[in-house]
Amino acid sequence: MNTFETIEQSFDDVEWCKECKHFEFKRPHPQIVCTCSVLVVLRQSDGTACVVCSERPDNYGTSVTLGVVDIRDAVIAALELQGPLLWFEHYPTGTDTWIDSYTVNQVLFNAHGWPGHDARISWHSAAKICNLAPEVLAWGYHDELG
């Protein structure tokens, strides 16, 4: 069962911040359990949920990129999210097979709910998109803030 824990830290314009360090999803074969880490920050000003889905180094199943729709739907259901959604995929250093450092990409969902991946950006750029402090979005990965 995916359990989210509240992060007890005060940030500007944050109603709440929750994380699930071992979020399980199944795709495309139900017998293969895939894992990622999920951070959800709900903005106080407008109810927008800013989500960071991080690949785990011990995930031997489907990547967060290929499982994004299943993960999104499960996160929305688990936290009963109803407002706008800003979604980011994060590959910590050592988990992206193409790049030696960390990567963050914004995922944009079309009107039918299918994902499109934008260019790689920094934590600071992701924070600017969310209008939040980079320290909240990069929770647990502060070494990547540079």
CSV table of C-alpha atoms in Angstrom, one decimal:
chain,number,residue,atom,x,y,z
A,1,MET,CA,0.0,0.0,0.0
A,2,ASN,CA,1.3,3.4,-0.9
A,3,THR,CA,1.4,5.6,2.2
A,4,PHE,CA,2.2,9.3,2.1
A,5,GLU,CA,3.8,11.0,5.0
A,6,THR,CA,3.4,14.7,5.8
A,7,ILE,CA,6.6,16.7,5.7
A,8,GLU,CA,6.6,18.9,8.8
A,9,GLN,CA,8.4,21.9,7.4
A,10,SER,CA,7.1,25.4,6.8
A,11,PHE,CA,7.4,26.8,3.2
A,12,ASP,CA,5.9,29.9,1.7
A,13,ASP,CA,2.6,29.3,-0.2
A,14,VAL,CA,2.5,25.6,0.8
A,15,GLU,CA,-0.7,24.2,2.3
A,16,TRP,CA,0.8,20.7,2.7
A,17,CYS,CA,3.7,18.6,1.5
A,18,LYS,CA,3.6,14.8,1.4
A,19,GLU,CA,5.9,12.2,0.2
A,20,CYS,CA,5.9,8.5,-0.4
A,21,LYS,CA,9.5,7.2,-0.6
A,22,HIS,CA,8.5,3.7,-1.9
A,23,PHE,CA,5.5,4.2,-4.2
A,24,GLU,CA,4.6,1.0,-6.0
A,25,PHE,CA,3.0,0.9,-9.5
A,26,LYS,CA,2.4,-2.0,-11.9
A,27,ARG,CA,2.9,-1.5,-15.6
A,28,PRO,CA,2.6,-3.1,-18.1
A,29,HIS,CA,2.8,-6.6,-16.6
A,30,PRO,CA,0.9,-6.9,-13.2
A,31,GLN,CA,3.4,-9.4,-11.8
A,32,ILE,CA,6.2,-6.8,-12.1
A,33,VAL,CA,6.2,-4.4,-9.2
A,34,CYS,CA,7.8,-1.0,-10.0
A,35,THR,CA,8.8,1.6,-7.5
A,36,CYS,CA,9.5,5.3,-7.5
A,37,SER,CA,9.4,8.1,-4.9
A,38,VAL,CA,6.6,10.7,-5.1
A,39,LEU,CA,6.6,14.2,-3.5
A,40,VAL,CA,3.3,16.2,-3.7
A,41,VAL,CA,3.2,19.9,-2.7
A,42,LEU,CA,-0.2,21.6,-2.6
A,43,ARG,CA,0.0,25.3,-3.1
A,44,GLN,CA,-2.0,27.3,-0.7
A,45,SER,CA,-2.8,30.2,-3.0
A,46,ASP,CA,-4.7,28.2,-5.7
A,47,GLY,CA,-4.8,24.5,-4.8
A,48,THR,CA,-2.3,23.5,-7.6
A,49,ALA,CA,-0.6,20.2,-6.8
A,50,CYS,CA,3.1,20.2,-7.8
A,51,VAL,CA,4.3,16.6,-8.1
A,52,VAL,CA,7.8,15.3,-8.4
A,53,CYS,CA,8.1,11.7,-9.3
A,54,SER,CA,11.6,10.3,-8.8
A,55,GLU,CA,13.1,7.2,-10.3
A,56,ARG,CA,14.6,4.9,-7.6
A,57,PRO,CA,18.0,3.2,-8.1
A,58,ASP,CA,16.5,-0.1,-6.9
A,59,ASN,CA,13.6,0.0,-9.5
A,60,TYR,CA,14.1,-2.9,-11.8
A,61,GLY,CA,10.7,-2.5,-13.5
A,62,THR,CA,9.1,0.1,-15.7
A,63,SER,CA,10.7,3.6,-15.5
A,64,VAL,CA,8.8,6.6,-14.2
A,65,THR,CA,8.6,7.9,-17.8
A,66,LEU,CA,6.8,4.8,-19.1
A,67,GLY,CA,4.6,4.5,-16.0
A,68,VAL,CA,3.7,8.2,-15.7
A,69,VAL,CA,-0.1,7.8,-16.5
A,70,ASP,CA,-0.5,4.9,-14.0
A,71,ILE,CA,1.5,6.8,-11.3
A,72,ARG,CA,-0.5,10.0,-12.0
A,73,ASP,CA,-3.8,8.3,-11.6
A,74,ALA,CA,-2.8,6.5,-8.5
A,75,VAL,CA,-1.4,9.7,-6.8
A,76,ILE,CA,-4.6,11.6,-7.7
A,77,ALA,CA,-6.7,8.9,-6.2
A,78,ALA,CA,-4.6,8.4,-3.1
A,79,LEU,CA,-4.5,12.0,-2.2
A,80,GLU,CA,-7.9,12.9,-3.6
A,81,LEU,CA,-6.4,15.8,-5.7
A,82,GLN,CA,-9.0,17.9,-7.5
A,83,GLY,CA,-7.2,21.0,-8.6
A,84,PRO,CA,-4.6,21.8,-11.3
A,85,LEU,CA,-1.6,19.6,-11.6
A,86,LEU,CA,2.1,20.4,-12.4
A,87,TRP,CA,4.1,17.2,-12.9
A,88,PHE,CA,7.8,16.7,-13.0
A,89,GLU,CA,9.9,13.5,-13.6
A,90,HIS,CA,13.2,13.3,-11.7
A,91,TYR,CA,16.1,11.0,-12.4
A,92,PRO,CA,18.6,11.3,-9.5
A,93,THR,CA,22.2,11.1,-10.3
A,94,GLY,CA,23.1,7.6,-11.4
A,95,THR,CA,19.6,6.5,-12.4
A,96,ASP,CA,19.4,8.0,-15.9
A,97,THR,CA,21.1,5.8,-18.4
A,98,TRP,CA,21.9,8.7,-20.8
A,99,ILE,CA,23.2,11.3,-18.4
A,100,ASP,CA,25.7,11.3,-15.5
A,101,SER,CA,24.0,13.9,-13.5
A,102,TYR,CA,20.4,14.4,-12.3
A,103,THR,CA,17.6,15.3,-14.7
A,104,VAL,CA,14.2,17.0,-14.2
A,105,ASN,CA,11.6,17.2,-16.9
A,106,GLN,CA,8.2,18.7,-16.8
A,107,VAL,CA,5.5,16.4,-18.1
A,108,LEU,CA,2.5,18.1,-19.8
A,109,PHE,CA,-0.7,16.1,-20.1
A,110,ASN,CA,-2.9,16.8,-23.2
A,111,ALA,CA,-6.8,17.1,-23.1
A,112,HIS,CA,-7.0,13.3,-23.3
A,113,GLY,CA,-4.6,12.8,-20.4
A,114,TRP,CA,-1.7,11.5,-22.4
A,115,PRO,CA,1.8,12.7,-21.4
A,116,GLY,CA,4.3,14.8,-23.3
A,117,HIS,CA,7.7,15.4,-22.0
A,118,ASP,CA,9.3,18.8,-22.1
A,119,ALA,CA,13.1,19.6,-22.2
A,120,ARG,CA,15.3,18.9,-19.3
A,121,ILE,CA,15.4,21.7,-16.7
A,122,SER,CA,17.0,22.5,-13.4
A,123,TRP,CA,15.4,22.3,-10.0
A,124,HIS,CA,15.5,26.1,-10.0
A,125,SER,CA,13.5,26.2,-13.2
A,126,ALA,CA,11.0,23.7,-11.9
A,127,ALA,CA,10.6,25.8,-8.8
A,128,LYS,CA,10.0,28.9,-10.9
A,129,ILE,CA,7.3,27.1,-12.9
A,130,CYS,CA,5.6,26.1,-9.6
A,131,ASN,CA,6.3,29.4,-7.9
A,132,LEU,CA,7.8,27.6,-4.9
A,133,ALA,CA,11.2,27.4,-3.3
A,134,PRO,CA,13.6,25.0,-5.0
A,135,GLU,CA,14.3,23.5,-1.5
A,136,VAL,CA,10.7,22.1,-1.3
A,137,LEU,CA,10.7,20.5,-4.8
A,138,ALA,CA,14.1,19.0,-4.3
A,139,TRP,CA,13.2,17.6,-0.9
A,140,GLY,CA,15.6,14.8,-0.2
A,141,TYR,CA,17.9,15.8,-3.1
A,142,HIS,CA,19.3,19.1,-1.7
A,143,ASP,CA,22.8,18.1,-3.0
A,144,GLU,CA,21.5,18.5,-6.5
A,145,LEU,CA,20.6,22.2,-6.0
A,146,GLY,CA,24.2,23.2,-6.4
